[in-house]
JSON list of C-alpha atoms and ligand atoms in Angstrom, two decimals:
[
{"chain": "V", "resi": 1392, "resn": "MET", "atom": "CA", "xyz": [239.09, 71.41, 170.70]},
{"chain": "V", "resi": 1393, "resn": "THR", "atom": "CA", "xyz": [239.63, 72.61, 174.25]},
{"chain": "V", "resi": 1394, "resn": "ARG", "atom": "CA", "xyz": [241.97, 70.56, 176.39]},
{"chain": "V", "resi": 1395, "resn": "ALA", "atom": "CA", "xyz": [242.49, 70.05, 180.11]},
{"chain": "V", "resi": 1396, "resn": "LEU", "atom": "CA", "xyz": [245.34, 68.37, 181.93]},
{"chain": "V", "resi": 1397, "resn": "ILE", "atom": "CA", "xyz": [243.98, 66.40, 184.90]},
{"chain": "V", "resi": 1398, "resn": "VAL", "atom": "CA", "xyz": [246.70, 65.79, 187.50]},
{"chain": "V", "resi": 1399, "resn": "ILE", "atom": "CA", "xyz": [245.61, 63.02, 189.84]},
{"chain": "V", "resi": 1400, "resn": "ASP", "atom": "CA", "xyz": [246.70, 62.90, 193.51]},
{"chain": "V", "resi": 1401, "resn": "VAL", "atom": "CA", "xyz": [250.36, 63.99, 193.26]},
{"chain": "V", "resi": 1402, "resn": "GLN", "atom": "CA", "xyz": [250.51, 64.16, 197.05]},
{"chain": "V", "resi": 1403, "resn": "ASN", "atom": "CA", "xyz": [253.23, 63.40, 199.58]},
{"chain": "V", "resi": 1404, "resn": "ASP", "atom": "CA", "xyz": [251.57, 60.25, 200.92]},
{"chain": "V", "resi": 1405, "resn": "PHE", "atom": "CA", "xyz": [251.70, 58.66, 197.44]},
{"chain": "V", "resi": 1406, "resn": "CYS", "atom": "CA", "xyz": [255.38, 59.53, 196.98]},
{"chain": "V", "resi": 1407, "resn": "PRO", "atom": "CA", "xyz": [258.40, 57.70, 198.44]},
{"chain": "V", "resi": 1408, "resn": "GLY", "atom": "CA", "xyz": [258.44, 58.21, 202.21]},
{"chain": "V", "resi": 1409, "resn": "GLY", "atom": "CA", "xyz": [254.67, 58.66, 202.33]},
{"chain": "V", "resi": 1410, "resn": "ALA", "atom": "CA", "xyz": [252.04, 56.51, 204.03]},
{"chain": "V", "resi": 1411, "resn": "LEU", "atom": "CA", "xyz": [250.89, 54.81, 200.80]},
{"chain": "V", "resi": 1412, "resn": "ALA", "atom": "CA", "xyz": [254.00, 55.31, 198.73]},
{"chain": "V", "resi": 1413, "resn": "VAL", "atom": "CA", "xyz": [253.75, 54.45, 195.04]},
{"chain": "V", "resi": 1414, "resn": "PRO", "atom": "CA", "xyz": [257.15, 53.31, 193.69]},
{"chain": "V", "resi": 1415, "resn": "GLY", "atom": "CA", "xyz": [258.66, 56.16, 191.67]},
{"chain": "V", "resi": 1416, "resn": "GLY", "atom": "CA", "xyz": [255.73, 58.43, 192.50]},
{"chain": "V", "resi": 1417, "resn": "ASP", "atom": "CA", "xyz": [257.91, 61.52, 192.60]},
{"chain": "V", "resi": 1418, "resn": "ASP", "atom": "CA", "xyz": [259.68, 60.76, 189.29]},
{"chain": "V", "resi": 1419, "resn": "ILE", "atom": "CA", "xyz": [256.76, 62.15, 187.31]},
{"chain": "V", "resi": 1420, "resn": "VAL", "atom": "CA", "xyz": [256.55, 65.62, 188.87]},
{"chain": "V", "resi": 1421, "resn": "ALA", "atom": "CA", "xyz": [258.97, 67.45, 186.57]},
{"chain": "V", "resi": 1422, "resn": "GLY", "atom": "CA", "xyz": [257.37, 65.96, 183.45]},
{"chain": "V", "resi": 1423, "resn": "ILE", "atom": "CA", "xyz": [253.89, 66.94, 184.64]},
{"chain": "V", "resi": 1424, "resn": "ASN", "atom": "CA", "xyz": [255.02, 70.52, 185.31]},
{"chain": "V", "resi": 1425, "resn": "ALA", "atom": "CA", "xyz": [256.51, 70.68, 181.82]},
{"chain": "V", "resi": 1426, "resn": "LEU", "atom": "CA", "xyz": [253.19, 69.67, 180.21]},
{"chain": "V", "resi": 1427, "resn": "MET", "atom": "CA", "xyz": [251.05, 72.27, 181.96]},
{"chain": "V", "resi": 1428, "resn": "ALA", "atom": "CA", "xyz": [251.70, 75.14, 179.53]},
{"chain": "V", "resi": 1429, "resn": "ASP", "atom": "CA", "xyz": [250.22, 73.12, 176.64]},
{"chain": "V", "resi": 1430, "resn": "TYR", "atom": "CA", "xyz": [246.68, 73.04, 178.10]},
{"chain": "V", "resi": 1431, "resn": "ASP", "atom": "CA", "xyz": [243.73, 75.42, 178.30]},
{"chain": "V", "resi": 1432, "resn": "ALA", "atom": "CA", "xyz": [243.08, 74.32, 181.89]},
{"chain": "V", "resi": 1433, "resn": "VAL", "atom": "CA", "xyz": [244.99, 72.46, 184.57]},
{"chain": "V", "resi": 1434, "resn": "VAL", "atom": "CA", "xyz": [242.96, 70.60, 187.21]},
{"chain": "V", "resi": 1435, "resn": "LEU", "atom": "CA", "xyz": [244.51, 68.98, 190.28]},
{"chain": "V", "resi": 1436, "resn": "THR", "atom": "CA", "xyz": [242.80, 66.32, 192.35]},
{"chain": "V", "resi": 1437, "resn": "GLN", "atom": "CA", "xyz": [243.59, 65.82, 196.02]},
{"chain": "V", "resi": 1438, "resn": "ASP", "atom": "CA", "xyz": [242.71, 62.72, 198.04]},
{"chain": "V", "resi": 1439, "resn": "TRP", "atom": "CA", "xyz": [241.31, 64.28, 201.23]},
{"chain": "V", "resi": 1440, "resn": "HIS", "atom": "CA", "xyz": [240.16, 61.89, 203.95]},
{"chain": "V", "resi": 1441, "resn": "PRO", "atom": "CA", "xyz": [238.88, 62.63, 207.44]},
{"chain": "V", "resi": 1442, "resn": "THR", "atom": "CA", "xyz": [240.62, 60.79, 210.31]},
{"chain": "V", "resi": 1443, "resn": "GLY", "atom": "CA", "xyz": [239.07, 57.34, 210.77]},
{"chain": "V", "resi": 1444, "resn": "HIS", "atom": "CA", "xyz": [237.95, 57.16, 207.11]},
{"chain": "V", "resi": 1445, "resn": "SER", "atom": "CA", "xyz": [236.17, 53.92, 206.20]},
{"chain": "V", "resi": 1446, "resn": "SER", "atom": "CA", "xyz": [238.82, 53.09, 203.55]},
{"chain": "V", "resi": 1447, "resn": "PHE", "atom": "CA", "xyz": [241.48, 52.84, 206.28]},
{"chain": "V", "resi": 1448, "resn": "ALA", "atom": "CA", "xyz": [242.24, 49.33, 207.58]},
{"chain": "V", "resi": 1449, "resn": "SER", "atom": "CA", "xyz": [242.73, 50.92, 211.02]},
{"chain": "V", "resi": 1450, "resn": "SER", "atom": "CA", "xyz": [239.00, 51.74, 211.06]},
{"chain": "V", "resi": 1451, "resn": "HIS", "atom": "CA", "xyz": [238.04, 48.02, 210.93]},
{"chain": "V", "resi": 1452, "resn": "ASN", "atom": "CA", "xyz": [238.73, 45.57, 213.76]},
{"chain": "V", "resi": 1453, "resn": "GLY", "atom": "CA", "xyz": [241.06, 42.75, 212.77]},
{"chain": "V", "resi": 1454, "resn": "LYS", "atom": "CA", "xyz": [241.70, 44.07, 209.25]},
{"chain": "V", "resi": 1455, "resn": "ALA", "atom": "CA", "xyz": [245.11, 44.74, 207.76]},
{"chain": "V", "resi": 1456, "resn": "PRO", "atom": "CA", "xyz": [246.04, 47.10, 204.93]},
{"chain": "V", "resi": 1457, "resn": "TYR", "atom": "CA", "xyz": [245.42, 45.70, 201.42]},
{"chain": "V", "resi": 1458, "resn": "GLU", "atom": "CA", "xyz": [242.68, 43.29, 202.61]},
{"chain": "V", "resi": 1459, "resn": "MET", "atom": "CA", "xyz": [239.27, 43.66, 200.98]},
{"chain": "V", "resi": 1460, "resn": "ILE", "atom": "CA", "xyz": [235.98, 44.50, 202.68]},
{"chain": "V", "resi": 1461, "resn": "ASP", "atom": "CA", "xyz": [232.38, 44.62, 201.45]},
{"chain": "V", "resi": 1462, "resn": "MET", "atom": "CA", "xyz": [230.97, 48.12, 201.70]},
{"chain": "V", "resi": 1463, "resn": "PRO", "atom": "CA", "xyz": [227.32, 49.01, 200.94]},
{"chain": "V", "resi": 1464, "resn": "TYR", "atom": "CA", "xyz": [228.52, 50.30, 197.54]},
{"chain": "V", "resi": 1465, "resn": "GLY", "atom": "CA", "xyz": [230.64, 47.21, 196.71]},
{"chain": "V", "resi": 1466, "resn": "PRO", "atom": "CA", "xyz": [234.07, 45.71, 197.44]},
{"chain": "V", "resi": 1467, "resn": "GLN", "atom": "CA", "xyz": [236.68, 48.08, 198.81]},
{"chain": "V", "resi": 1468, "resn": "VAL", "atom": "CA", "xyz": [240.44, 47.67, 199.31]},
{"chain": "V", "resi": 1469, "resn": "LEU", "atom": "CA", "xyz": [241.53, 48.72, 202.80]},
{"chain": "V", "resi": 1470, "resn": "TRP", "atom": "CA", "xyz": [244.50, 51.10, 202.85]},
{"chain": "V", "resi": 1471, "resn": "PRO", "atom": "CA", "xyz": [247.02, 52.35, 205.37]},
{"chain": "V", "resi": 1472, "resn": "ASP", "atom": "CA", "xyz": [245.87, 55.69, 206.84]},
{"chain": "V", "resi": 1473, "resn": "HIS", "atom": "CA", "xyz": [246.77, 58.26, 204.16]},
{"chain": "V", "resi": 1474, "resn": "CYS", "atom": "CA", "xyz": [245.99, 61.77, 202.91]},
{"chain": "V", "resi": 1475, "resn": "VAL", "atom": "CA", "xyz": [244.34, 62.85, 206.14]},
{"chain": "V", "resi": 1476, "resn": "GLN", "atom": "CA", "xyz": [242.88, 66.34, 205.75]},
{"chain": "V", "resi": 1477, "resn": "GLY", "atom": "CA", "xyz": [245.31, 69.11, 206.64]},
{"chain": "V", "resi": 1478, "resn": "THR", "atom": "CA", "xyz": [248.34, 66.85, 207.16]},
{"chain": "V", "resi": 1479, "resn": "GLU", "atom": "CA", "xyz": [251.67, 67.07, 205.35]},
{"chain": "V", "resi": 1480, "resn": "GLY", "atom": "CA", "xyz": [250.88, 63.71, 203.74]},
{"chain": "V", "resi": 1481, "resn": "ALA", "atom": "CA", "xyz": [247.80, 65.18, 202.08]},
{"chain": "V", "resi": 1482, "resn": "ALA", "atom": "CA", "xyz": [249.74, 68.17, 200.72]},
{"chain": "V", "resi": 1483, "resn": "PHE", "atom": "CA", "xyz": [250.81, 68.25, 197.07]},
{"chain": "V", "resi": 1484, "resn": "HIS", "atom": "CA", "xyz": [254.40, 67.25, 196.35]},
{"chain": "V", "resi": 1485, "resn": "ALA", "atom": "CA", "xyz": [256.47, 70.37, 197.04]},
{"chain": "V", "resi": 1486, "resn": "ASP", "atom": "CA", "xyz": [257.81, 70.49, 193.46]},
{"chain": "V", "resi": 1487, "resn": "LEU", "atom": "CA", "xyz": [254.40, 70.26, 191.76]},
{"chain": "V", "resi": 1488, "resn": "ASN", "atom": "CA", "xyz": [253.57, 73.56, 190.06]},
{"chain": "V", "resi": 1489, "resn": "THR", "atom": "CA", "xyz": [250.20, 74.10, 191.73]},
{"chain": "V", "resi": 1490, "resn": "GLY", "atom": "CA", "xyz": [250.17, 77.75, 190.64]},
{"chain": "V", "resi": 1491, "resn": "ARG", "atom": "CA", "xyz": [249.10, 76.71, 187.12]},
{"chain": "V", "resi": 1492, "resn": "ALA", "atom": "CA", "xyz": [245.91, 75.01, 188.34]},
{"chain": "V", "resi": 1493, "resn": "SER", "atom": "CA", "xyz": [242.55, 76.74, 187.91]},
{"chain": "V", "resi": 1494, "resn": "MET", "atom": "CA", "xyz": [240.65, 74.04, 189.80]},
{"chain": "V", "resi": 1495, "resn": "ILE", "atom": "CA", "xyz": [241.42, 71.69, 192.68]},
{"chain": "V", "resi": 1496, "resn": "VAL", "atom": "CA", "xyz": [238.99, 68.82, 193.24]},
{"chain": "V", "resi": 1497, "resn": "ARG", "atom": "CA", "xyz": [239.02, 67.19, 196.67]},
{"chain": "V", "resi": 1498, "resn": "LYS", "atom": "CA", "xyz": [237.65, 63.69, 197.01]},
{"chain": "V", "resi": 1499, "resn": "GLY", "atom": "CA", "xyz": [237.20, 60.98, 199.61]},
{"chain": "V", "resi": 1500, "resn": "TYR", "atom": "CA", "xyz": [236.06, 63.49, 202.24]},
{"chain": "V", "resi": 1501, "resn": "ARG", "atom": "CA", "xyz": [232.86, 61.67, 203.20]},
{"chain": "V", "resi": 1502, "resn": "PRO", "atom": "CA", "xyz": [233.61, 59.28, 206.11]},
{"chain": "V", "resi": 1503, "resn": "ALA", "atom": "CA", "xyz": [231.60, 56.32, 204.80]},
{"chain": "V", "resi": 1504, "resn": "ILE", "atom": "CA", "xyz": [232.59, 56.26, 201.12]},
{"chain": "V", "resi": 1505, "resn": "ASP", "atom": "CA", "xyz": [235.85, 56.23, 199.21]},
{"chain": "V", "resi": 1506, "resn": "SER", "atom": "CA", "xyz": [236.36, 58.13, 195.97]},
{"chain": "V", "resi": 1507, "resn": "TYR", "atom": "CA", "xyz": [238.98, 56.99, 193.49]},
{"chain": "V", "resi": 1508, "resn": "SER", "atom": "CA", "xyz": [237.53, 58.78, 190.49]},
{"chain": "V", "resi": 1509, "resn": "ALA", "atom": "CA", "xyz": [237.77, 62.53, 189.99]},
{"chain": "V", "resi": 1510, "resn": "PHE", "atom": "CA", "xyz": [234.17, 62.41, 188.70]},
{"chain": "V", "resi": 1511, "resn": "PHE", "atom": "CA", "xyz": [232.18, 60.07, 190.96]},
{"chain": "V", "resi": 1512, "resn": "GLU", "atom": "CA", "xyz": [232.61, 58.54, 194.40]},
{"chain": "V", "resi": 1513, "resn": "ASN", "atom": "CA", "xyz": [232.97, 54.76, 194.64]},
{"chain": "V", "resi": 1514, "resn": "ASP", "atom": "CA", "xyz": [229.18, 54.27, 194.51]},
{"chain": "V", "resi": 1515, "resn": "HIS", "atom": "CA", "xyz": [229.62, 55.37, 190.86]},
{"chain": "V", "resi": 1516, "resn": "GLU", "atom": "CA", "xyz": [226.76, 57.86, 191.23]},
{"chain": "V", "resi": 1517, "resn": "THR", "atom": "CA", "xyz": [227.64, 60.65, 193.67]},
{"chain": "V", "resi": 1518, "resn": "PRO", "atom": "CA", "xyz": [229.22, 63.37, 191.51]},
{"chain": "V", "resi": 1519, "resn": "THR", "atom": "CA", "xyz": [232.24, 65.45, 192.55]},
{"chain": "V", "resi": 1520, "resn": "GLY", "atom": "CA", "xyz": [231.22, 68.35, 190.29]},
{"chain": "V", "resi": 1521, "resn": "LEU", "atom": "CA", "xyz": [234.23, 68.08, 187.98]},
{"chain": "V", "resi": 1522, "resn": "GLU", "atom": "CA", "xyz": [232.10, 67.16, 184.97]},
{"chain": "V", "resi": 1523, "resn": "GLY", "atom": "CA", "xyz": [230.16, 70.42, 185.33]},
{"chain": "V", "resi": 1524, "resn": "TYR", "atom": "CA", "xyz": [233.35, 72.46, 185.61]},
{"chain": "V", "resi": 1525, "resn": "LEU", "atom": "CA", "xyz": [234.83, 70.96, 182.46]},
{"chain": "V", "resi": 1526, "resn": "ARG", "atom": "CA", "xyz": [231.62, 71.20, 180.41]},
{"chain": "V", "resi": 1527, "resn": "THR", "atom": "CA", "xyz": [230.87, 74.77, 181.35]},
{"chain": "V", "resi": 1528, "resn": "ARG", "atom": "CA", "xyz": [234.41, 75.64, 180.25]},
{"chain": "V", "resi": 1529, "resn": "GLY", "atom": "CA", "xyz": [233.80, 73.92, 176.91]},
{"chain": "V", "resi": 1530, "resn": "ILE", "atom": "CA", "xyz": [236.50, 71.32, 177.49]},
{"chain": "V", "resi": 1531, "resn": "THR", "atom": "CA", "xyz": [236.25, 68.22, 175.30]},
{"chain": "V", "resi": 1532, "resn": "ASP", "atom": "CA", "xyz": [239.64, 66.54, 175.56]},
{"chain": "V", "resi": 1533, "resn": "LEU", "atom": "CA", "xyz": [241.42, 65.38, 178.69]},
{"chain": "V", "resi": 1534, "resn": "THR", "atom": "CA", "xyz": [244.95, 64.21, 179.32]},
{"chain": "V", "resi": 1535, "resn": "MET", "atom": "CA", "xyz": [245.42, 62.42, 182.62]},
{"chain": "V", "resi": 1536, "resn": "VAL", "atom": "CA", "xyz": [248.61, 61.95, 184.61]},
{"chain": "V", "resi": 1537, "resn": "GLY", "atom": "CA", "xyz": [249.47, 61.15, 188.23]},
{"chain": "V", "resi": 1538, "resn": "LEU", "atom": "CA", "xyz": [248.97, 58.54, 190.92]},
{"chain": "V", "resi": 1539, "resn": "ALA", "atom": "CA", "xyz": [248.11, 55.79, 191.01]},
{"chain": "V", "resi": 1540, "resn": "THR", "atom": "CA", "xyz": [247.70, 54.42, 187.48]},
{"chain": "V", "resi": 1541, "resn": "ASP", "atom": "CA", "xyz": [245.66, 51.41, 188.60]},
{"chain": "V", "resi": 1542, "resn": "PHE", "atom": "CA", "xyz": [243.36, 53.18, 191.08]},
{"chain": "V", "resi": 1543, "resn": "CYS", "atom": "CA", "xyz": [242.58, 56.88, 190.89]},
{"chain": "V", "resi": 1544, "resn": "VAL", "atom": "CA", "xyz": [243.91, 57.47, 187.35]},
{"chain": "V", "resi": 1545, "resn": "ASN", "atom": "CA", "xyz": [242.12, 54.35, 186.07]},
{"chain": "V", "resi": 1546, "resn": "PHE", "atom": "CA", "xyz": [238.75, 55.16, 187.66]},
{"chain": "V", "resi": 1547, "resn": "SER", "atom": "CA", "xyz": [238.97, 58.80, 186.55]},
{"chain": "V", "resi": 1548, "resn": "ALA", "atom": "CA", "xyz": [239.88, 57.91, 182.97]},
{"chain": "V", "resi": 1549, "resn": "VAL", "atom": "CA", "xyz": [237.14, 55.29, 182.59]},
{"chain": "V", "resi": 1550, "resn": "ASP", "atom": "CA", "xyz": [234.48, 57.61, 184.04]},
{"chain": "V", "resi": 1551, "resn": "ALA", "atom": "CA", "xyz": [235.62, 60.47, 181.80]},
{"chain": "V", "resi": 1552, "resn": "ALA", "atom": "CA", "xyz": [235.41, 58.25, 178.70]},
{"chain": "V", "resi": 1553, "resn": "LYS", "atom": "CA", "xyz": [231.92, 57.07, 179.73]},
{"chain": "V", "resi": 1554, "resn": "LEU", "atom": "CA", "xyz": [230.89, 60.72, 180.09]},
{"chain": "V", "resi": 1555, "resn": "GLY", "atom": "CA", "xyz": [231.97, 61.32, 176.48]},
{"chain": "V", "resi": 1556, "resn": "PHE", "atom": "CA", "xyz": [235.29, 63.13, 176.90]},
{"chain": "V", "resi": 1557, "resn": "ASN", "atom": "CA", "xyz": [238.20, 62.19, 174.63]},
{"chain": "V", "resi": 1558, "resn": "VAL", "atom": "CA", "xyz": [240.68, 60.78, 177.14]},
{"chain": "V", "resi": 1559, "resn": "THR", "atom": "CA", "xyz": [244.39, 60.09, 176.90]},
{"chain": "V", "resi": 1560, "resn": "VAL", "atom": "CA", "xyz": [246.40, 58.69, 179.82]},
{"chain": "V", "resi": 1561, "resn": "ARG", "atom": "CA", "xyz": [250.12, 59.51, 179.63]},
{"chain": "V", "resi": 1562, "resn": "THR", "atom": "CA", "xyz": [251.35, 56.31, 181.26]},
{"chain": "V", "resi": 1563, "resn": "ASP", "atom": "CA", "xyz": [254.92, 57.65, 181.32]},
{"chain": "V", "resi": 1564, "resn": "LEU", "atom": "CA", "xyz": [253.66, 60.34, 183.71]},
{"chain": "V", "resi": 1565, "resn": "CYS", "atom": "CA", "xyz": [251.78, 57.90, 185.97]},
{"chain": "V", "resi": 1566, "resn": "ARG", "atom": "CA", "xyz": [252.97, 55.30, 188.47]},
{"chain": "V", "resi": 1567, "resn": "ALA", "atom": "CA", "xyz": [251.09, 52.23, 189.77]},
{"chain": "V", "resi": 1568, "resn": "ILE", "atom": "CA", "xyz": [250.50, 50.49, 193.11]},
{"chain": "V", "resi": 1569, "resn": "ASP", "atom": "CA", "xyz": [249.98, 47.11, 191.31]},
{"chain": "V", "resi": 1570, "resn": "LEU", "atom": "CA", "xyz": [248.11, 44.95, 193.85]},
{"chain": "V", "resi": 1571, "resn": "ASP", "atom": "CA", "xyz": [247.32, 41.41, 192.61]},
{"chain": "V", "resi": 1572, "resn": "GLY", "atom": "CA", "xyz": [247.42, 42.28, 188.93]},
{"chain": "V", "resi": 1573, "resn": "SER", "atom": "CA", "xyz": [245.55, 45.56, 189.34]},
{"chain": "V", "resi": 1574, "resn": "LEU", "atom": "CA", "xyz": [247.77, 47.32, 186.80]},
{"chain": "V", "resi": 1575, "resn": "ALA", "atom": "CA", "xyz": [247.08, 44.83, 184.01]},
{"chain": "V", "resi": 1576, "resn": "SER", "atom": "CA", "xyz": [243.33, 44.87, 184.68]},
{"chain": "V", "resi": 1577, "resn": "ALA", "atom": "CA", "xyz": [243.34, 48.66, 184.80]},
{"chain": "V", "resi": 1578, "resn": "GLN", "atom": "CA", "xyz": [245.12, 48.82, 181.44]},
{"chain": "V", "resi": 1579, "resn": "SER", "atom": "CA", "xyz": [242.61, 46.50, 179.77]},
{"chain": "V", "resi": 1580, "resn": "GLY", "atom": "CA", "xyz": [239.68, 48.28, 181.47]},
{"chain": "V", "resi": 1581, "resn": "MET", "atom": "CA", "xyz": [240.85, 51.67, 180.25]},
{"chain": "V", "resi": 1582, "resn": "THR", "atom": "CA", "xyz": [241.49, 50.46, 176.72]},
{"chain": "V", "resi": 1583, "resn": "GLY", "atom": "CA", "xyz": [238.08, 48.74, 176.67]},
{"chain": "V", "resi": 1584, "resn": "ALA", "atom": "CA", "xyz": [236.40, 51.99, 177.73]},
{"chain": "V", "resi": 1585, "resn": "GLY", "atom": "CA", "xyz": [237.99, 53.81, 174.80]},
{"chain": "V", "resi": 1586, "resn": "VAL", "atom": "CA", "xyz": [240.80, 55.55, 176.69]},
{"chain": "V", "resi": 1587, "resn": "THR", "atom": "CA", "xyz": [244.00, 56.10, 174.71]},
{"chain": "V", "resi": 1588, "resn": "LEU", "atom": "CA", "xyz": [247.10, 54.91, 176.58]},
{"chain": "V", "resi": 1589, "resn": "ALA", "atom": "CA", "xyz": [250.07, 56.96, 175.44]},
{"chain": "Y", "resi": 1078, "resn": "VGL", "atom": "C1", "xyz": [244.46, 56.23, 195.74]},
{"chain": "Y", "resi": 1078, "resn": "VGL", "atom": "C2", "xyz": [244.29, 54.36, 197.06]},
{"chain": "Y", "resi": 1078, "resn": "VGL", "atom": "C3", "xyz": [243.61, 55.08, 198.02]},
{"chain": "Y", "resi": 1078, "resn": "VGL", "atom": "C4", "xyz": [244.97, 56.83, 194.47]},
{"chain": "Y", "resi": 1078, "resn": "VGL", "atom": "C5", "xyz": [243.78, 56.97, 196.69]},
{"chain": "Y", "resi": 1078, "resn": "VGL", "atom": "O1", "xyz": [245.18, 58.07, 194.43]},
{"chain": "Y", "resi": 1078, "resn": "VGL", "atom": "O2", "xyz": [245.18, 56.07, 193.50]},
{"chain": "Y", "resi": 1078, "resn": "VGL", "atom": "N1", "xyz": [244.69, 54.93, 195.93]},
{"chain": "Y", "resi": 1078, "resn": "VGL", "atom": "N2", "xyz": [243.36, 56.38, 197.84]},
{"chain": "Y", "resi": 1079, "resn": "ZN", "atom": "ZN1", "xyz": [242.57, 57.48, 199.46]}
]
């Protein structure tokens, strides 16, 4: 068994003080750092949007953050501007031990499509390349941690399980946005997909 730790979007904009702050987002950093030595590979993901990204409410006339919109690939939550490429908000939390990572996956960089999952963009078919990286390294088992439990961690975990990886989400090392019951539906969706919630 070869194991990877997948650290999802531990970036300034998802931590207190950031543009899309997740409550307690920075509380998990020390625990994530402490886990890294137990894994054969550490992968970081980084939400990485161009200015004017289509997931930003500011890109749509008359729309406010957290409203929904229909995109060609399906419904999409509109967010405050966040994780804009090259900004401090898009940088990893300063205390995250990025030196242990062998791979950094950037996502959400195409203007017209969002990407919650580390594996596929929100059309559920455009690959990020992470599956190939993990398979060519012989990795079978994934532990996921990071932000946010109900969006990027959830989509990444469900996709990984569908791809046949053995997936555990360490919920103590994740924090949620929790919009309209999104945390509860993410938990049941992950469990239903065969993800272990630990
Ligand atoms: C995320 C909303 C928008 C996440 C990223 O990392 O969960 N959520 N972009
Ligand atoms: Zn985003």
